Amino acid sequence: EPILLIIISKCYLEDGASKGAWLNRSSIIFAGGDKWSVDPRVSISTLNKRDYSLQIQNVDVTDDGPYTCSVQTQHTPRTMQVHLTVQGTHF
């Protein structure tokens, strides 16, 4: 059974005074609101202005690996890393 959508969350911006970025390994996926990835399955949650969650549709084993959210605040940057583990068999 394929996973249709996964949301990597817990990445929040602070009152519009910060900018975020999502990276997969060393590749930038999103920088602020600009999408750097050419993968059409990847997007940023738009539930509210502070939510900066990464969404991946039709998750595949190639999506396995570390994802890092970096948020630039007025004081210091904050980073949060999540390791996505995808297990499955392709027929």
mmCIF file with all atom_site columns, C-alpha atoms in Angstrom:
data_model
loop_
_atom_site.group_PDB
_atom_site.id
_atom_site.type_symbol
_atom_site.label_atom_id
_atom_site.label_alt_id
_atom_site.label_comp_id
_atom_site.label_asym_id
_atom_site.label_entity_id
_atom_site.label_seq_id
_atom_site.pdbx_PDB_ins_code
_atom_site.Cartn_x
_atom_site.Cartn_y
_atom_site.Cartn_z
_atom_site.occupancy
_atom_site.B_iso_or_equiv
_atom_site.pdbx_formal_charge
_atom_site.auth_seq_id
_atom_site.auth_comp_id
_atom_site.auth_asym_id
_atom_site.auth_atom_id
_atom_site.pdbx_PDB_model_num
ATOM 1  C CA . GLU A 1 1  ? 0.000  0.000  0.000  1.00 0.00 ? 1  GLU A CA 1
ATOM 2  C CA . PRO A 1 2  ? 1.696  3.254  -1.085 1.00 0.00 ? 2  PRO A CA 1
ATOM 3  C CA . ILE A 1 3  ? 1.995  6.215  1.244  1.00 0.00 ? 3  ILE A CA 1
ATOM 4  C CA . LEU A 1 4  ? 0.190  9.024  -0.545 1.00 0.00 ? 4  LEU A CA 1
ATOM 5  C CA . LEU A 1 5  ? 1.348  11.928 1.609  1.00 0.00 ? 5  LEU A CA 1
ATOM 6  C CA . ILE A 1 6  ? 3.798  12.454 4.448  1.00 0.00 ? 6  ILE A CA 1
ATOM 7  C CA . ILE A 1 7  ? 4.210  15.707 6.341  1.00 0.00 ? 7  ILE A CA 1
ATOM 8  C CA . ILE A 1 8  ? 7.477  16.456 8.110  1.00 0.00 ? 8  ILE A CA 1
ATOM 9  C CA . SER A 1 9  ? 6.395  18.981 10.715 1.00 0.00 ? 9  SER A CA 1
ATOM 10 C CA . LYS A 1 10 ? 7.542  20.745 13.863 1.00 0.00 ? 10 LYS A CA 1
ATOM 11 C CA . CYS A 1 11 ? 9.146  23.501 11.861 1.00 0.00 ? 11 CYS A CA 1
ATOM 12 C CA . TYR A 1 12 ? 7.629  26.872 12.676 1.00 0.00 ? 12 TYR A CA 1
ATOM 13 C CA . LEU A 1 13 ? 8.450  30.446 11.799 1.00 0.00 ? 13 LEU A CA 1
ATOM 14 C CA . GLU A 1 14 ? 8.343  33.193 14.405 1.00 0.00 ? 14 GLU A CA 1
ATOM 15 C CA . ASP A 1 15 ? 5.841  35.973 13.749 1.00 0.00 ? 15 ASP A CA 1
ATOM 16 C CA . GLY A 1 16 ? 6.970  36.675 10.198 1.00 0.00 ? 16 GLY A CA 1
ATOM 17 C CA . ALA A 1 17 ? 10.371 37.875 11.424 1.00 0.00 ? 17 ALA A CA 1
ATOM 18 C CA . SER A 1 18 ? 12.128 34.686 10.388 1.00 0.00 ? 18 SER A CA 1
ATOM 19 C CA . LYS A 1 19 ? 12.871 32.809 7.210  1.00 0.00 ? 19 LYS A CA 1
ATOM 20 C CA . GLY A 1 20 ? 13.057 29.079 6.845  1.00 0.00 ? 20 GLY A CA 1
ATOM 21 C CA . ALA A 1 21 ? 14.790 26.572 4.634  1.00 0.00 ? 21 ALA A CA 1
ATOM 22 C CA . TRP A 1 22 ? 14.427 22.836 4.117  1.00 0.00 ? 22 TRP A CA 1
ATOM 23 C CA . LEU A 1 23 ? 17.361 20.672 3.075  1.00 0.00 ? 23 LEU A CA 1
ATOM 24 C CA . ASN A 1 24 ? 17.613 17.012 2.116  1.00 0.00 ? 24 ASN A CA 1
ATOM 25 C CA . ARG A 1 25 ? 21.150 15.928 2.901  1.00 0.00 ? 25 ARG A CA 1
ATOM 26 C CA . SER A 1 26 ? 23.029 18.940 1.469  1.00 0.00 ? 26 SER A CA 1
ATOM 27 C CA . SER A 1 27 ? 20.495 19.865 -1.219 1.00 0.00 ? 27 SER A CA 1
ATOM 28 C CA . ILE A 1 28 ? 18.203 22.839 -0.666 1.00 0.00 ? 28 ILE A CA 1
ATOM 29 C CA . ILE A 1 29 ? 14.537 21.943 -1.187 1.00 0.00 ? 29 ILE A CA 1
ATOM 30 C CA . PHE A 1 30 ? 12.970 25.260 -0.148 1.00 0.00 ? 30 PHE A CA 1
ATOM 31 C CA . ALA A 1 31 ? 14.486 28.609 0.789  1.00 0.00 ? 31 ALA A CA 1
ATOM 32 C CA . GLY A 1 32 ? 11.829 30.890 2.220  1.00 0.00 ? 32 GLY A CA 1
ATOM 33 C CA . GLY A 1 33 ? 8.876  30.584 -0.135 1.00 0.00 ? 33 GLY A CA 1
ATOM 34 C CA . ASP A 1 34 ? 11.065 29.722 -3.110 1.00 0.00 ? 34 ASP A CA 1
ATOM 35 C CA . LYS A 1 35 ? 11.124 26.122 -4.241 1.00 0.00 ? 35 LYS A CA 1
ATOM 36 C CA . TRP A 1 36 ? 14.597 24.970 -5.306 1.00 0.00 ? 36 TRP A CA 1
ATOM 37 C CA . SER A 1 37 ? 13.709 21.324 -5.854 1.00 0.00 ? 37 SER A CA 1
ATOM 38 C CA . VAL A 1 38 ? 12.424 20.272 -9.273 1.00 0.00 ? 38 VAL A CA 1
ATOM 39 C CA . ASP A 1 39 ? 10.442 17.441 -7.660 1.00 0.00 ? 39 ASP A CA 1
ATOM 40 C CA . PRO A 1 40 ? 6.712  18.162 -8.162 1.00 0.00 ? 40 PRO A CA 1
ATOM 41 C CA . ARG A 1 41 ? 5.815  15.945 -5.176 1.00 0.00 ? 41 ARG A CA 1
ATOM 42 C CA . VAL A 1 42 ? 7.361  18.336 -2.654 1.00 0.00 ? 42 VAL A CA 1
ATOM 43 C CA . SER A 1 43 ? 5.609  21.380 -1.179 1.00 0.00 ? 43 SER A CA 1
ATOM 44 C CA . ILE A 1 44 ? 5.384  23.520 1.945  1.00 0.00 ? 44 ILE A CA 1
ATOM 45 C CA . SER A 1 45 ? 2.316  23.425 4.162  1.00 0.00 ? 45 SER A CA 1
ATOM 46 C CA . THR A 1 46 ? 0.132  26.501 3.907  1.00 0.00 ? 46 THR A CA 1
ATOM 47 C CA . LEU A 1 47 ? -2.098 25.843 6.915  1.00 0.00 ? 47 LEU A CA 1
ATOM 48 C CA . ASN A 1 48 ? -0.984 29.101 8.510  1.00 0.00 ? 48 ASN A CA 1
ATOM 49 C CA . LYS A 1 49 ? 1.786  31.685 8.192  1.00 0.00 ? 49 LYS A CA 1
ATOM 50 C CA . ARG A 1 50 ? 3.930  30.161 10.938 1.00 0.00 ? 50 ARG A CA 1
ATOM 51 C CA . ASP A 1 51 ? 3.721  26.568 9.741  1.00 0.00 ? 51 ASP A CA 1
ATOM 52 C CA . TYR A 1 52 ? 6.730  25.612 7.619  1.00 0.00 ? 52 TYR A CA 1
ATOM 53 C CA . SER A 1 53 ? 6.104  21.882 7.362  1.00 0.00 ? 53 SER A CA 1
ATOM 54 C CA . LEU A 1 54 ? 7.452  19.941 4.401  1.00 0.00 ? 54 LEU A CA 1
ATOM 55 C CA . GLN A 1 55 ? 4.985  17.778 2.468  1.00 0.00 ? 55 GLN A CA 1
ATOM 56 C CA . ILE A 1 56 ? 6.000  14.880 0.224  1.00 0.00 ? 56 ILE A CA 1
ATOM 57 C CA . GLN A 1 57 ? 3.397  13.159 -1.953 1.00 0.00 ? 57 GLN A CA 1
ATOM 58 C CA . ASN A 1 58 ? 3.678  9.575  -3.231 1.00 0.00 ? 58 ASN A CA 1
ATOM 59 C CA . VAL A 1 59 ? 6.578  8.793  -0.904 1.00 0.00 ? 59 VAL A CA 1
ATOM 60 C CA . ASP A 1 60 ? 9.228  6.517  -2.402 1.00 0.00 ? 60 ASP A CA 1
ATOM 61 C CA . VAL A 1 61 ? 12.254 4.708  -0.979 1.00 0.00 ? 61 VAL A CA 1
ATOM 62 C CA . THR A 1 62 ? 14.432 7.345  -2.669 1.00 0.00 ? 62 THR A CA 1
ATOM 63 C CA . ASP A 1 63 ? 12.949 9.888  -0.213 1.00 0.00 ? 63 ASP A CA 1
ATOM 64 C CA . ASP A 1 64 ? 14.653 8.048  2.649  1.00 0.00 ? 64 ASP A CA 1
ATOM 65 C CA . GLY A 1 65 ? 17.218 10.055 4.572  1.00 0.00 ? 65 GLY A CA 1
ATOM 66 C CA . PRO A 1 66 ? 17.805 13.126 6.723  1.00 0.00 ? 66 PRO A CA 1
ATOM 67 C CA . TYR A 1 67 ? 15.770 16.305 6.320  1.00 0.00 ? 67 TYR A CA 1
ATOM 68 C CA . THR A 1 68 ? 16.819 19.522 8.028  1.00 0.00 ? 68 THR A CA 1
ATOM 69 C CA . CYS A 1 69 ? 14.734 22.606 8.685  1.00 0.00 ? 69 CYS A CA 1
ATOM 70 C CA . SER A 1 70 ? 16.708 25.758 9.406  1.00 0.00 ? 70 SER A CA 1
ATOM 71 C CA . VAL A 1 71 ? 14.906 28.846 10.693 1.00 0.00 ? 71 VAL A CA 1
ATOM 72 C CA . GLN A 1 72 ? 16.689 32.195 10.772 1.00 0.00 ? 72 GLN A CA 1
ATOM 73 C CA . THR A 1 73 ? 15.412 34.210 13.723 1.00 0.00 ? 73 THR A CA 1
ATOM 74 C CA . GLN A 1 74 ? 16.391 37.718 14.770 1.00 0.00 ? 74 GLN A CA 1
ATOM 75 C CA . HIS A 1 75 ? 18.848 36.277 17.259 1.00 0.00 ? 75 HIS A CA 1
ATOM 76 C CA . THR A 1 76 ? 20.214 32.877 16.284 1.00 0.00 ? 76 THR A CA 1
ATOM 77 C CA . PRO A 1 77 ? 19.378 30.278 13.660 1.00 0.00 ? 77 PRO A CA 1
ATOM 78 C CA . ARG A 1 78 ? 17.552 27.173 14.831 1.00 0.00 ? 78 ARG A CA 1
ATOM 79 C CA . THR A 1 79 ? 17.825 23.819 13.111 1.00 0.00 ? 79 THR A CA 1
ATOM 80 C CA . MET A 1 80 ? 15.715 20.701 13.426 1.00 0.00 ? 80 MET A CA 1
ATOM 81 C CA . GLN A 1 81 ? 16.596 17.409 11.791 1.00 0.00 ? 81 GLN A CA 1
ATOM 82 C CA . VAL A 1 82 ? 14.290 14.506 11.015 1.00 0.00 ? 82 VAL A CA 1
ATOM 83 C CA . HIS A 1 83 ? 15.356 11.183 9.547  1.00 0.00 ? 83 HIS A CA 1
ATOM 84 C CA . LEU A 1 84 ? 12.709 9.794  7.218  1.00 0.00 ? 84 LEU A CA 1
ATOM 85 C CA . THR A 1 85 ? 12.825 6.012  6.918  1.00 0.00 ? 85 THR A CA 1
ATOM 86 C CA . VAL A 1 86 ? 10.911 4.544  3.997  1.00 0.00 ? 86 VAL A CA 1
ATOM 87 C CA . GLN A 1 87 ? 10.483 0.793  3.899  1.00 0.00 ? 87 GLN A CA 1
ATOM 88 C CA . GLY A 1 88 ? 8.733  -0.950 1.075  1.00 0.00 ? 88 GLY A CA 1
ATOM 89 C CA . THR A 1 89 ? 8.882  -3.256 -1.868 1.00 0.00 ? 89 THR A CA 1
ATOM 90 C CA . HIS A 1 90 ? 8.367  -2.347 -5.492 1.00 0.00 ? 90 HIS A CA 1
ATOM 91 C CA . PHE A 1 91 ? 6.724  -4.828 -7.817 1.00 0.00 ? 91 PHE A CA 1
#
